[in-house]
Structure formats: structure tokens, C-alpha cells
Amino acid sequence: MESSEFIAIFVAIASFFFIHTWWSNRNNPIINWPFFGMLPAVLYNLSNIHDYATTVLKHYGGTFMFKGPWLTNSNFFITTDPVNVQHITTKNFDNYIKGSHFYEIFEIMGDGIFNIDSHKWKHSRDILQSLFRQNSFDSLVVKAIHKNLMGCLIPLLNDVSELRTVVDLQDIFQRFSFDNICSIVLGFDPKSLPNKLTTKFPEVLFENAFNRMENAMFYRHVFPKFLWKLQKLLQIGQEKNYSECKKIIDQFLHQCISSTFQEQSKFNCAEDDDDESSFNMLKALAEESGMKQINHKFLRDSALSLLAAGRDTISSSLSWFFWLVSTHPIVEAKILEEIRANFITKEENWLINSRVEENLNKLVYLHGALCESLRLFPPLPFEHKSAVKPDILPSGDRVNANTMILYSLYSMGRIEQIWGEDCLKFKPERWVSEKENNIHVPSYKFIAFQSGPRSCLGKNISFIQMKIVAIALLQNFQFEVMEGHDVRPCLSVILHMKHGLKVKVTKRGIIN
Ligand code: HEM
């Protein structure tokens, strides 16, 4: 047979299979193509991937098997079923680990707590947990936030309001959270957020590298492993980005660790001049882990995990919260009314007060508004685990050993069965009981902080931080989102806004 005839027959057979697949799946939201699997649908819907996944999951009743391209070993289960999630994260916890696939994707995190399993993870969690439980930790966080708030954020927004210029509130929150978490973890403030409006905010290499690295890690989730590994080998595309970012991050952390432990530092990493903040988590970690000699790798990996945990989650949460509140004036008015009713005044220096936490706990509606924002826009939009042994999920789906299971935190916040028909509405009231207490929703349903033994260690402290910022900013300013500004998630492992949050800021009149 001539080779042209052979090609013609091949094309005819392939066309038949493609047309047949398309025709028999035309009513499905996702098509499993011969050879390419479901990847074409993912690529086609990439810009809107979280909402698309929500639609597909709803169509299949909450759980389905994603089929990757043939021979790439990239099939995985995806679920939003809270009973499955409870099973994976809690009831059969030992059978679902982060695993080697997770480690490869997030290799930059090294042996930090997010990346490890079994004894290593338990050891790391015990050390961190005992640090987080120290009373001095909470007061360190409150002091650090007070300093960054009063020293930079409020003066900067005052400037912005006076000059009537438009700013990107998300960029401001990222810088603010970065400075804040660096003070807490590393004991110095990189001052990426200025206290005055300048034509261009200073570029902090490390901060910028962090953002680029997160985008690159997202692409490792989308493309089959062999493809991103090939890119890595050839040092092209997102993988080139990844390597550059890793270098910057490693260099920065190395210098900070050296500087903290009083070795020679060439990097601009000077310790904060404030004596009170000479306590930092890096030193406390070294002490708590009984380190006899400086273990750079342990400190680097731990510091990176804590910086990632504290920067992105808080800045993402604050950005979505302020967007939602600014576009829901009734909610905004209710939050302000609650602040006023609880006698938190602008004049009183309530942050210095030793009863900060007690005061914050009275703000039930504000707490509801934050939970509601985290439900709709969880900073970590998805999670994945790998099965150690074969298992059957409560939904009846059979899981093989090494099968990856992805659960979408974003989609779980949009399920009618959990949140009711108005699940897409921003409604803080759903978190407030008739007796005006906060309603508890189990963590396998309200999943933003993860559930089970691996749930977030920073949950309490995050609420304290977010409430302090929310109160201080809402009391002082009004934010108006620019008309027509396109707000949508970007393609990253963190749910940032793709085009930032462009707002006009005006000073609020006296509300007390
Ligand atoms: C709104 C803010 C936050 C949200 C929504 C959040 C969410 C999460 C989620 C979903 C996980 C599970 C990640 C995984 O297993 O891959 C997690 C774990 C963790 N978070 Fe947070 N987090 C927040 C803030 C913080 C802060 C401020 C800290 C501390 C500085 C922190 C420390 C941790 C730690 C240490 C873990 C690892 C727990 C473990 O694996 O045992 N988080 N967080």
C-alpha cells in the first residue's frame, strides 16, 4: 500500500472516532477524546477553570474521574462531595497522603510542612503547633500587624484618598501581608509597602519571584508530567520562570537565615531596629526543634512554608472580602454598625488593648462576612491527595493505590446541597444564628482552612489579622471599585485576582 493511501485511511478512521466521540458526548460538559482525553476541554476553559470545574462536577453529581491524555498516567478523581472529603481528610486520613506527585509539583517547598507526610509531617506539625500555642505568638502577630497598619497601610491610603488616584488594592494587600509575615517569621520588615504614594511601588525581587513561582506551579497541575519535565529540561516557558524564581527565593532565604543567626550577611536583610520584634519564628523554630547547629535546610523549608502560608492566604482573602463588601453597601453598613455598637472607636487605641481578641469575638456579623467571602473565594482553590492503598469512597467510587484525588474548595463553596439555592449570593447572615451567635459549619463543608488532622494551623490568627485590617480600613475609608473593572481569578495555585482590584479611596466621615 502506498504511504499516501495509508495516511488517508488513518485520517478517515481517526476522523470517524473523533466525530463519533463528539456526537455521543455532545450533551456532556466535558468530552473524553481519543488520545487527548479530557485535556482539550481543560485548555479551552482554562481562563475560567474554577467555574468550569464547578459546572462539570454538578453535572456528574459531585464526583467524576478526569481522564488525561493516553499513556501519560494523568487520570485523577475530582470531587466536591463533603462526605468523600471527610473520608479523605479525616476518617481514612492515613490512606490519603500528599505523595510524590505533590512533592514534585511543589518541590520548591522542600521538606516544609505542606510537602511532607507521615512521621516527618507529624514532627513538623508538633513543633509548629507548640509555637502557635505560645501566648507570645498571638501578641507578636497583633503587634506586627499594628505596626504595618499604622506605620504604612493607613498613611498610604490617606495619601491615595487625598490625591484621588486609583490604586490596585490587591497589590497593596500583597505587599502589606508580605511585610507583615516577614516581620513575624524572619524578624525584619522588607518595607515593600511604602507609607506614601510614590509613582511606582518598590520592586521586591523575592516578592515578585513568589508570584511568578505560584503561576508556574499552577501550570504543573494542568500539563502532563512528561511535558513540564521536558520544559524543565530544556529550560523553556513556565519552567524557565520556575528555575529563576527558585534561585531568587533560595538566595533570599539563605541570607535571612544567616543574618538571623548572626553570620556575615551581604544581603539587604537587616534586622528590625525594634527590640520587641527581635523575637521571630525562625529563632523560635530553631529552639523548639532542639537544634544544636544551624540546620539551613530545615530552617529554609520551614520559613518558606510559613511565608507562603501567611502572605498569600491573607492577601487573597482581604482582596476578595473588600471587593465583596464594597459592592454590597448593605453588608458594609451592617459591619460598620456592628463596629460602632461594640464601642470600637477610631480614637481609642483598641489594638494595644490586651483584650483585642475578646473585643473581636463580639463582631459576629463581621466574622460571618469573612467566612462568607472565604466560602466563595477560598485562597487555596483546590487540594490533592494520593491514595496509599485501594479504597472505596463513600460515593461508591473505587480508588486504586496511587490514584490522585483532587477536591475543589472553590466548587465546594458553590454547592446547593450544602449552602442552599442562594449559594452564589454573598450573604453573611447565613453565618449568624437567631441568638446572634456565629453558626458552626463543619470543616469538611466549610473547607477553606482544610479539614481533619492537616487543617490550617493559622486559622485563629488569620481571623484576628483579617478583622483588625477590616475594622481599621472600613472605619477610615470607603472603597469604590472602578466601573467595568474585570474581577476574576487568575491561573495560580492561589486565588488571586487576575487584573488586581482597582479602586478609588475616599476618607470616611466620622462614624463615632
Ligand atoms: C485566610 C487565611 C488562611 C487560609 C484560608 C489557610 C488555609 C489553609 C489550607 C487550605 C491548608 C491546607 C494546605 C495543604 O494541606 O496543602 C493550610 C495549612 C496550613 N496553614 Fe493555613 N491558611 C491561612 C492562613 C495561615 C496563616 C496566617 C498561617 C501561619 C502563619 C497558616 C499556617 C498553616 C500551616 C502551618 C499549615 C500546614 C498544616 C499541616 O499540613 O499540618 N495558615 N492552611
Coordinates of C-alpha atoms and ligand atoms in Angstrom, one line a residue:
M1 CA 0.0 0.0 0.0
E2 CA 1.2 3.5 -0.9
S3 CA 2.1 5.6 2.1
S4 CA -0.4 8.3 1.0
E5 CA -3.2 5.7 1.0
F6 CA -2.1 4.6 4.4
I7 CA -2.3 8.2 5.7
A8 CA -5.7 8.7 4.1
I9 CA -7.1 5.5 5.8
F10 CA -5.6 6.6 9.1
V11 CA -7.1 10.1 8.8
A12 CA -10.5 8.6 7.9
I13 CA -10.5 6.2 10.9
A14 CA -9.3 8.9 13.3
S15 CA -12.0 11.4 12.0
F16 CA -14.6 8.7 12.4
F17 CA -13.6 8.2 16.1
F18 CA -13.5 11.9 16.8
I19 CA -16.9 12.6 15.2
H20 CA -18.4 9.6 16.9
T21 CA -17.0 10.7 20.3
W22 CA -18.2 14.3 19.8
W23 CA -21.7 13.2 18.7
S24 CA -22.2 10.7 21.6
N25 CA -21.0 13.3 24.2
R26 CA -22.5 16.4 22.7
N27 CA -24.7 17.0 25.8
N28 CA -21.9 16.5 28.3
P29 CA -19.9 19.5 29.7
I30 CA -16.7 17.6 29.1
I31 CA -15.6 15.2 26.4
N32 CA -13.2 12.3 26.7
W33 CA -11.4 12.4 23.3
P34 CA -9.5 9.5 21.9
F35 CA -5.7 10.0 22.6
F36 CA -6.1 13.5 24.2
G37 CA -8.5 12.5 26.9
M38 CA -10.3 15.5 28.6
L39 CA -7.3 17.8 28.3
P40 CA -8.7 19.8 25.3
A41 CA -11.7 20.8 27.4
V42 CA -9.4 22.0 30.3
L43 CA -7.2 24.0 27.9
Y44 CA -10.3 25.5 26.2
N45 CA -11.8 26.6 29.5
L46 CA -8.6 27.4 31.3
S47 CA -9.3 31.1 31.7
N48 CA -12.5 30.2 33.7
I49 CA -11.3 26.9 35.1
H50 CA -12.8 27.0 38.6
D51 CA -16.3 27.8 37.4
Y52 CA -16.0 25.3 34.6
A53 CA -14.9 22.6 37.0
T54 CA -17.9 23.5 39.2
T55 CA -20.3 23.1 36.2
V56 CA -18.8 19.7 35.3
L57 CA -18.9 18.5 38.9
K58 CA -22.5 19.5 39.3
H59 CA -23.3 17.6 36.1
Y60 CA -21.8 14.4 37.4
G61 CA -23.3 14.7 40.9
G62 CA -20.2 15.8 42.7
T63 CA -17.5 13.2 41.8
F64 CA -16.0 12.1 38.5
M65 CA -12.8 10.6 37.0
F66 CA -10.8 13.1 34.9
K67 CA -9.1 11.2 32.1
G68 CA -5.8 12.7 30.9
P69 CA -4.1 12.0 27.5
W70 CA -3.4 8.4 26.8
L71 CA -0.2 6.9 28.3
T72 CA 0.5 10.0 30.5
N73 CA -0.7 8.5 33.7
S74 CA -2.6 11.6 34.5
N75 CA -6.1 10.4 35.3
F76 CA -7.5 11.5 38.7
F77 CA -10.7 11.7 40.7
I78 CA -12.2 15.1 41.3
T79 CA -14.8 15.5 44.0
T80 CA -16.9 18.1 45.8
D81 CA -18.9 15.6 47.8
P82 CA -18.4 16.6 51.5
V83 CA -18.8 13.0 52.7
N84 CA -15.9 12.0 50.4
V85 CA -13.9 14.9 51.6
Q86 CA -14.5 14.0 55.2
H87 CA -13.4 10.4 54.4
I88 CA -10.2 11.5 52.7
T89 CA -9.2 14.2 55.2
T90 CA -10.3 12.7 58.4
K91 CA -11.9 9.2 58.6
N92 CA -9.4 7.4 56.4
F93 CA -6.6 10.1 56.9
D94 CA -3.7 7.6 56.9
N95 CA -4.7 6.3 53.4
Y96 CA -4.5 9.7 51.7
I97 CA -1.2 11.4 51.6
K98 CA 0.3 14.3 49.7
G99 CA 2.6 11.8 48.0
S100 CA 5.4 12.0 45.5
H101 CA 3.4 13.8 42.8
F102 CA 2.5 16.6 45.1
Y103 CA 6.2 16.8 46.2
E104 CA 7.4 17.1 42.6
I105 CA 4.9 19.9 41.8
F106 CA 5.8 21.9 44.9
E107 CA 9.4 20.8 45.0
I108 CA 10.5 24.4 45.8
M109 CA 8.8 24.0 49.2
G110 CA 11.4 21.3 50.0
D111 CA 10.6 19.4 53.3
G112 CA 8.3 22.2 54.6
I113 CA 5.1 21.1 56.3
F114 CA 3.0 21.4 53.2
N115 CA 5.0 18.9 51.3
I116 CA 5.7 16.0 53.7
D117 CA 3.8 13.0 55.1
S118 CA 3.8 10.5 58.0
H119 CA 6.4 10.9 60.8
K120 CA 8.2 13.8 59.2
W121 CA 4.9 15.8 58.9
K122 CA 3.8 14.8 62.4
H123 CA 7.1 16.0 63.8
S124 CA 6.9 19.3 61.9
R125 CA 3.3 19.9 62.9
D126 CA 4.1 19.2 66.6
I127 CA 6.9 21.8 66.6
L128 CA 4.8 24.4 64.8
Q129 CA 1.7 23.7 66.9
S130 CA 3.6 24.3 70.1
L131 CA 4.9 27.6 68.7
F132 CA 1.4 28.8 67.6
R133 CA 0.1 28.0 71.0
Q134 CA 2.5 30.2 72.9
N135 CA 0.8 33.4 74.2
S136 CA 3.7 35.4 72.9
F137 CA 2.9 34.3 69.4
D138 CA -0.6 35.9 69.3
S139 CA 0.8 39.2 70.8
L140 CA 3.7 39.1 68.3
V141 CA 1.2 38.9 65.4
V142 CA -1.0 41.7 66.8
K143 CA 2.0 43.9 67.4
A144 CA 3.3 43.3 63.9
I145 CA 0.0 44.0 62.2
H146 CA -0.5 47.1 64.3
K147 CA 2.9 48.4 63.2
N148 CA 2.4 47.7 59.5
L149 CA -1.2 49.1 59.7
M150 CA -0.5 52.3 61.4
G151 CA 3.0 52.8 60.0
C152 CA 2.3 52.1 56.3
L153 CA -1.2 51.0 55.2
I154 CA -3.3 53.8 56.8
P155 CA -0.8 56.6 55.9
L156 CA -0.6 55.3 52.3
L157 CA -4.3 55.1 51.9
N158 CA -4.7 58.6 53.4
D159 CA -2.3 59.8 50.6
V160 CA -4.2 57.9 48.0
S161 CA -7.5 59.4 49.1
E162 CA -6.1 62.9 49.1
L163 CA -4.6 62.6 45.7
R164 CA -7.8 61.0 44.4
T165 CA -5.9 58.4 42.4
V166 CA -6.8 54.9 41.5
V167 CA -4.8 52.1 43.2
D168 CA -4.6 48.3 43.0
L169 CA -5.9 47.2 46.4
Q170 CA -4.8 43.6 45.8
D171 CA -1.2 44.7 45.2
I172 CA -1.3 46.8 48.4
F173 CA -2.6 43.8 50.4
Q174 CA 0.1 41.6 48.9
R175 CA 2.8 44.0 50.0
F176 CA 1.2 44.6 53.3
S177 CA 0.9 40.8 54.1
F178 CA 4.4 40.2 52.8
D179 CA 6.0 42.8 55.1
N180 CA 3.8 41.5 58.0
I181 CA 4.7 37.8 57.6
C182 CA 8.4 38.6 57.1
S183 CA 8.4 40.5 60.4
I184 CA 6.8 37.6 62.1
V185 CA 8.8 34.8 60.6
L186 CA 12.1 36.4 59.8
G187 CA 12.1 39.3 62.2
F188 CA 12.7 42.1 59.7
D189 CA 10.4 44.2 57.6
P190 CA 11.4 44.4 53.9
K191 CA 9.2 47.5 53.5
S192 CA 7.7 46.5 50.2
L193 CA 4.7 48.7 51.0
P194 CA 5.6 52.4 51.2
N195 CA 3.9 54.8 53.6
K196 CA 3.5 57.4 50.9
L197 CA 2.1 57.3 47.4
T198 CA 5.0 57.2 45.0
T199 CA 4.9 56.9 41.3
K200 CA 6.0 53.3 41.4
F201 CA 6.0 51.0 44.4
P202 CA 9.4 49.5 45.1
E203 CA 10.0 46.2 43.4
V204 CA 11.0 43.5 45.9
L205 CA 12.7 40.7 44.0
F206 CA 11.7 38.0 46.4
E207 CA 8.0 39.0 46.5
N208 CA 7.9 39.2 42.7
A209 CA 9.5 35.7 42.5
F210 CA 6.9 34.3 44.8
N211 CA 4.0 35.4 42.5
R212 CA 5.7 34.0 39.4
M213 CA 6.5 30.8 41.1
E214 CA 2.8 30.2 42.0
N215 CA 1.8 30.7 38.4
A216 CA 4.4 28.2 37.3
M217 CA 3.2 25.7 39.9
F218 CA -0.4 26.0 38.5
Y219 CA 0.8 25.0 35.1
R220 CA 2.4 21.9 36.5
H221 CA -1.1 20.9 37.6
V222 CA -2.5 21.4 34.1
F223 CA 0.1 19.9 31.8
P224 CA 1.0 16.2 31.8
K225 CA 4.1 15.5 33.8
F226 CA 6.3 14.5 30.9
L227 CA 5.5 17.8 29.2
W228 CA 6.5 20.1 32.1
K229 CA 9.5 17.8 32.8
L230 CA 10.6 18.3 29.2
Q231 CA 10.2 22.0 29.5
K232 CA 12.2 21.9 32.7
L233 CA 15.0 20.0 31.0
L234 CA 15.0 22.5 28.1
Q235 CA 14.5 25.4 30.5
I236 CA 11.7 27.0 28.5
G237 CA 8.3 28.5 29.2
Q238 CA 7.0 28.4 32.8
E239 CA 9.7 26.1 33.8
K240 CA 12.4 28.7 33.0
N241 CA 10.4 31.1 35.2
Y242 CA 10.3 28.5 37.9
S243 CA 14.1 28.0 38.0
E244 CA 14.7 31.7 38.0
C245 CA 12.3 32.2 40.9
K246 CA 13.8 29.3 42.9
K247 CA 17.2 30.9 42.6
I248 CA 16.0 34.3 43.9
I249 CA 14.0 32.7 46.7
D250 CA 16.9 30.4 47.8
Q251 CA 19.3 33.3 47.9
F252 CA 17.0 35.5 49.9
L253 CA 16.2 32.8 52.5
H254 CA 19.8 31.8 52.8
Q255 CA 20.8 35.4 53.5
C256 CA 18.0 35.9 56.0
I257 CA 18.8 32.7 57.9
S258 CA 22.5 33.7 58.1
S259 CA 21.6 37.2 59.2
T260 CA 19.2 35.9 61.9
F261 CA 21.9 33.7 63.3
Q262 CA 24.5 36.4 63.1
E263 CA 26.6 35.1 60.4
Q264 CA 28.1 37.5 57.8
S265 CA 25.3 38.9 55.6
K266 CA 25.8 40.6 52.2
F267 CA 22.2 40.8 51.5
N268 CA 19.9 43.7 52.5
C269 CA 18.3 41.8 55.2
A270 CA 18.9 43.9 58.3
E271 CA 17.1 43.0 61.4
D272 CA 14.3 45.3 62.6
D273 CA 15.5 48.0 64.9
D274 CA 12.6 47.5 67.2
D275 CA 13.8 45.4 70.2
E276 CA 10.3 43.9 70.8
S277 CA 10.3 42.3 67.3
S278 CA 13.7 40.7 67.8
F279 CA 11.7 37.5 68.6
N280 CA 10.9 35.8 65.3
M281 CA 9.6 32.4 64.3
L282 CA 12.9 31.3 62.8
K283 CA 14.7 31.6 66.1
A284 CA 11.8 30.1 68.0
L285 CA 11.8 27.2 65.5
A286 CA 15.5 26.5 66.0
E287 CA 14.9 26.5 69.7
E288 CA 11.8 24.4 69.7
S289 CA 13.3 21.7 67.5
G290 CA 16.3 21.4 69.8
M291 CA 18.7 22.3 67.0
K292 CA 22.3 22.1 68.2
Q293 CA 23.8 23.5 65.0
I294 CA 22.1 25.7 62.4
N295 CA 20.3 23.4 60.0
H296 CA 19.9 25.7 57.0
K297 CA 17.7 23.3 55.0
F298 CA 15.3 22.8 57.9
L299 CA 15.0 26.5 58.5
R300 CA 14.8 27.4 54.8
D301 CA 12.0 24.9 54.2
S302 CA 10.1 25.8 57.3
A303 CA 10.4 29.6 56.7
L304 CA 9.3 29.3 53.1
S305 CA 6.1 27.3 54.1
L306 CA 5.3 29.9 56.8
L307 CA 5.9 32.8 54.4
A308 CA 3.7 31.2 51.8
A309 CA 1.0 30.3 54.3
G310 CA 0.9 33.8 55.8
R311 CA 1.3 36.0 52.8
D312 CA -0.9 34.7 50.0
T313 CA -3.8 33.5 52.0
I314 CA -4.3 36.7 53.9
S315 CA -3.8 39.0 50.9
S316 CA -6.1 36.9 48.8
S317 CA -8.8 36.8 51.5
L318 CA -8.6 40.5 52.1
S319 CA -8.8 41.3 48.4
W320 CA -12.0 39.3 47.8
F321 CA -13.5 40.5 51.1
F322 CA -13.0 44.1 50.2
W323 CA -14.4 43.6 46.7
L324 CA -17.5 41.9 48.0
V325 CA -18.1 44.4 50.8
S326 CA -17.5 47.4 48.5
T327 CA -20.1 46.0 46.0
H328 CA -22.6 45.2 48.8
P329 CA -23.4 48.5 50.5
I330 CA -26.0 47.0 52.9
V331 CA -23.4 44.5 54.2
E332 CA -20.9 47.3 54.6
A333 CA -23.4 49.4 56.6
K334 CA -24.2 46.4 58.8
I335 CA -20.5 45.8 59.5
L336 CA -19.9 49.5 60.4
E337 CA -23.0 49.5 62.6
E338 CA -21.7 46.4 64.5
I339 CA -18.3 48.0 65.0
R340 CA -19.9 51.2 66.4
A341 CA -22.3 49.2 68.6
N342 CA -19.3 47.4 70.1
F343 CA -17.6 50.6 71.0
I344 CA -14.6 50.1 68.9
T345 CA -13.7 53.7 68.1
K346 CA -11.2 55.2 65.8
E347 CA -9.7 57.3 68.6
E348 CA -9.3 54.5 71.2
N349 CA -6.1 52.6 70.6
W350 CA -8.0 49.3 70.9
L351 CA -5.3 47.3 69.2
I352 CA -2.9 47.9 72.0
N353 CA -5.5 46.8 74.5
S354 CA -4.8 43.4 76.0
R355 CA -8.4 42.3 75.3
V356 CA -8.2 42.6 71.5
E357 CA -9.3 39.0 70.9
E358 CA -12.2 39.4 73.3
N359 CA -13.4 42.5 71.5
L360 CA -13.0 41.0 68.1
N361 CA -15.1 37.9 69.1
K362 CA -18.1 40.2 69.7
L363 CA -18.2 41.1 66.0
V364 CA -20.4 38.2 64.9
Y365 CA -21.6 39.8 61.6
L366 CA -18.0 40.7 60.5
H367 CA -17.0 37.1 61.3
G368 CA -19.9 35.9 59.1
A369 CA -18.9 38.3 56.3
L370 CA -15.3 36.9 56.3
C371 CA -16.5 33.3 56.4
E372 CA -18.8 34.1 53.5
S373 CA -16.0 35.6 51.5
L374 CA -13.7 32.6 52.2
R375 CA -16.5 30.2 51.2
L376 CA -16.9 31.8 47.8
F377 CA -13.3 32.6 47.3
P378 CA -11.0 30.2 49.2
P379 CA -7.4 31.4 48.9
L380 CA -6.4 27.8 48.1
P381 CA -8.9 26.9 45.4
F382 CA -8.1 23.1 45.3
E383 CA -6.2 20.4 47.1
H384 CA -5.0 17.0 46.1
K385 CA -4.1 13.8 47.8
S386 CA -2.9 10.4 46.7
A387 CA -4.3 7.0 47.9
V388 CA -1.8 4.7 49.6
K389 CA -4.0 1.5 49.3
P390 CA -7.1 0.8 47.2
D391 CA -10.3 2.1 48.8
I392 CA -13.9 2.8 48.1
L393 CA -15.1 6.3 48.6
P394 CA -18.4 6.9 50.4
S395 CA -19.8 8.0 47.0
G396 CA -19.2 4.4 45.8
D397 CA -16.3 5.3 43.6
R398 CA -13.4 2.7 43.6
V399 CA -9.9 4.2 44.1
N400 CA -6.7 2.4 43.2
A401 CA -3.4 2.7 45.0
N402 CA -1.6 5.9 43.8
T403 CA -4.7 7.4 42.3
M404 CA -4.7 11.1 42.8
I405 CA -7.9 12.7 44.2
L406 CA -8.4 16.4 43.8
Y407 CA -11.1 18.2 45.7
S408 CA -12.1 21.7 44.7
L409 CA -12.5 24.0 47.6
Y410 CA -13.8 26.7 45.2
S411 CA -16.6 24.4 43.9
M412 CA -17.5 23.1 47.4
G413 CA -18.5 26.7 48.3
R414 CA -21.0 26.7 45.5
I415 CA -22.9 23.5 46.2
E416 CA -26.7 24.0 46.6
Q417 CA -26.9 20.8 48.8
I418 CA -24.6 22.4 51.4
W419 CA -25.4 26.1 51.1
G420 CA -28.9 26.2 49.7
E421 CA -30.2 27.6 46.4
D422 CA -28.8 31.0 47.1
C423 CA -25.3 29.6 47.3
L424 CA -23.8 32.1 44.8
K425 CA -25.1 35.0 46.9
F426 CA -22.8 36.9 49.3
K427 CA -24.9 36.6 52.4
P428 CA -23.1 37.0 55.8
E429 CA -26.5 36.4 57.5
R430 CA -26.1 32.6 56.8
W431 CA -23.4 32.6 59.5
V432 CA -25.4 34.3 62.2
S433 CA -28.0 32.4 64.3
E434 CA -31.2 33.9 65.7
K435 CA -29.5 34.3 69.0
E436 CA -26.8 36.4 67.2
N437 CA -24.1 33.9 67.6
N438 CA -21.9 32.5 64.8
I439 CA -23.2 29.3 63.3
H440 CA -20.7 26.5 63.2
V441 CA -20.3 24.7 59.9
P442 CA -18.2 21.5 60.0
S443 CA -14.8 21.9 58.3
Y444 CA -15.5 19.2 55.7
K445 CA -18.2 21.5 54.4
F446 CA -16.7 24.9 55.0
I447 CA -13.3 23.7 53.7
A448 CA -11.3 27.0 53.2
F449 CA -9.0 26.0 56.1
Q450 CA -8.9 22.3 55.2
S451 CA -10.3 19.6 57.4
G452 CA -9.0 16.9 59.7
P453 CA -5.5 16.4 61.2
R454 CA -3.9 18.5 58.5
S455 CA -6.2 21.5 58.9
C456 CA -4.7 25.0 58.9
L457 CA -2.7 25.9 62.0
G458 CA -3.1 29.6 61.3
K459 CA -6.9 29.8 61.3
N460 CA -7.4 31.7 64.5
I461 CA -4.6 34.1 63.9
S462 CA -5.8 34.7 60.4
F463 CA -9.2 35.8 61.6
I464 CA -7.6 38.1 64.1
Q465 CA -5.4 39.6 61.3
M466 CA -8.3 40.0 58.8
K467 CA -10.6 41.5 61.4
I468 CA -8.1 44.1 62.5
V469 CA -7.4 45.2 58.9
A470 CA -11.1 45.1 58.0
I471 CA -12.1 47.3 61.0
A472 CA -9.3 49.8 60.6
L473 CA -9.8 50.3 56.9
L474 CA -13.6 50.3 56.9
Q475 CA -13.7 52.8 59.7
N476 CA -11.4 55.1 57.9
F477 CA -12.1 54.7 54.2
Q478 CA -14.7 53.9 51.6
F479 CA -13.5 51.9 48.6
E480 CA -15.2 52.2 45.2
V481 CA -14.3 49.5 42.7
M482 CA -13.7 51.1 39.3
E483 CA -16.6 50.8 36.9
G484 CA -16.1 48.0 34.4
H485 CA -13.1 46.6 36.2
D486 CA -12.9 42.9 35.3
V487 CA -12.6 40.9 38.6
R488 CA -11.8 37.2 38.0
P489 CA -9.4 34.7 39.5
C490 CA -6.0 34.3 37.9
L491 CA -4.4 31.0 36.9
S492 CA -2.4 30.2 40.0
V493 CA -2.4 27.8 42.9
I494 CA -3.6 30.8 45.0
L495 CA -6.9 32.5 44.2
H496 CA -5.6 36.0 43.4
M497 CA -7.4 38.4 41.1
K498 CA -6.1 38.3 37.5
H499 CA -6.3 42.1 37.0
G500 CA -5.9 43.1 40.6
L501 CA -8.6 45.2 42.4
K502 CA -8.6 48.8 41.0
V503 CA -10.3 51.1 43.5
K504 CA -10.8 54.7 44.3
V505 CA -10.4 55.5 48.0
T506 CA -12.2 58.2 49.9
K507 CA -11.9 59.1 53.6
R508 CA -15.0 58.1 55.5
G509 CA -16.7 60.8 57.6
I510 CA -16.7 60.5 61.4
I511 CA -18.8 57.4 62.3
N512 CA -18.5 57.5 66.0
Ligands
HEM1 C1 -7.2 33.1 55.5 C2 -6.1 32.6 55.8 C3 -5.7 31.2 55.6 C4 -6.3 30.2 54.9 C5 -7.6 30.2 54.1 C6 -5.5 29.0 55.1 C7 -5.8 27.7 54.5 C8 -5.0 26.6 54.7 C9 -5.2 25.3 54.0 C10 -6.3 25.1 52.9 C11 -4.3 24.5 54.4 C12 -4.0 23.1 53.9 C13 -2.9 23.1 52.9 C14 -2.4 21.8 52.4 O1 -2.5 20.8 53.2 O2 -1.9 21.7 51.3 C15 -3.5 25.2 55.4 C16 -2.4 24.6 56.1 C17 -1.6 25.3 56.9 N1 -1.7 26.6 57.3 FE1 -3.1 27.9 56.7 N2 -4.4 29.3 55.9 C18 -4.5 30.6 56.2 C19 -3.6 31.3 56.9 C20 -2.5 30.8 57.6 C21 -1.5 31.5 58.4 C22 -1.6 33.1 58.6 C23 -0.6 30.7 58.8 C24 0.6 30.9 59.7 C25 1.4 31.8 59.5 C26 -1.0 29.3 58.3 C27 -0.3 28.2 58.6 C28 -0.6 26.9 58.1 C29 0.2 25.8 58.3 C30 1.4 25.7 59.1 C31 -0.4 24.7 57.6 C32 0.0 23.3 57.4 C33 -0.8 22.3 58.2 C34 -0.4 20.9 58.0 O3 -0.1 20.4 56.9 O4 -0.4 20.1 59.0 N3 -2.1 29.5 57.6 N4 -3.9 26.5 55.5

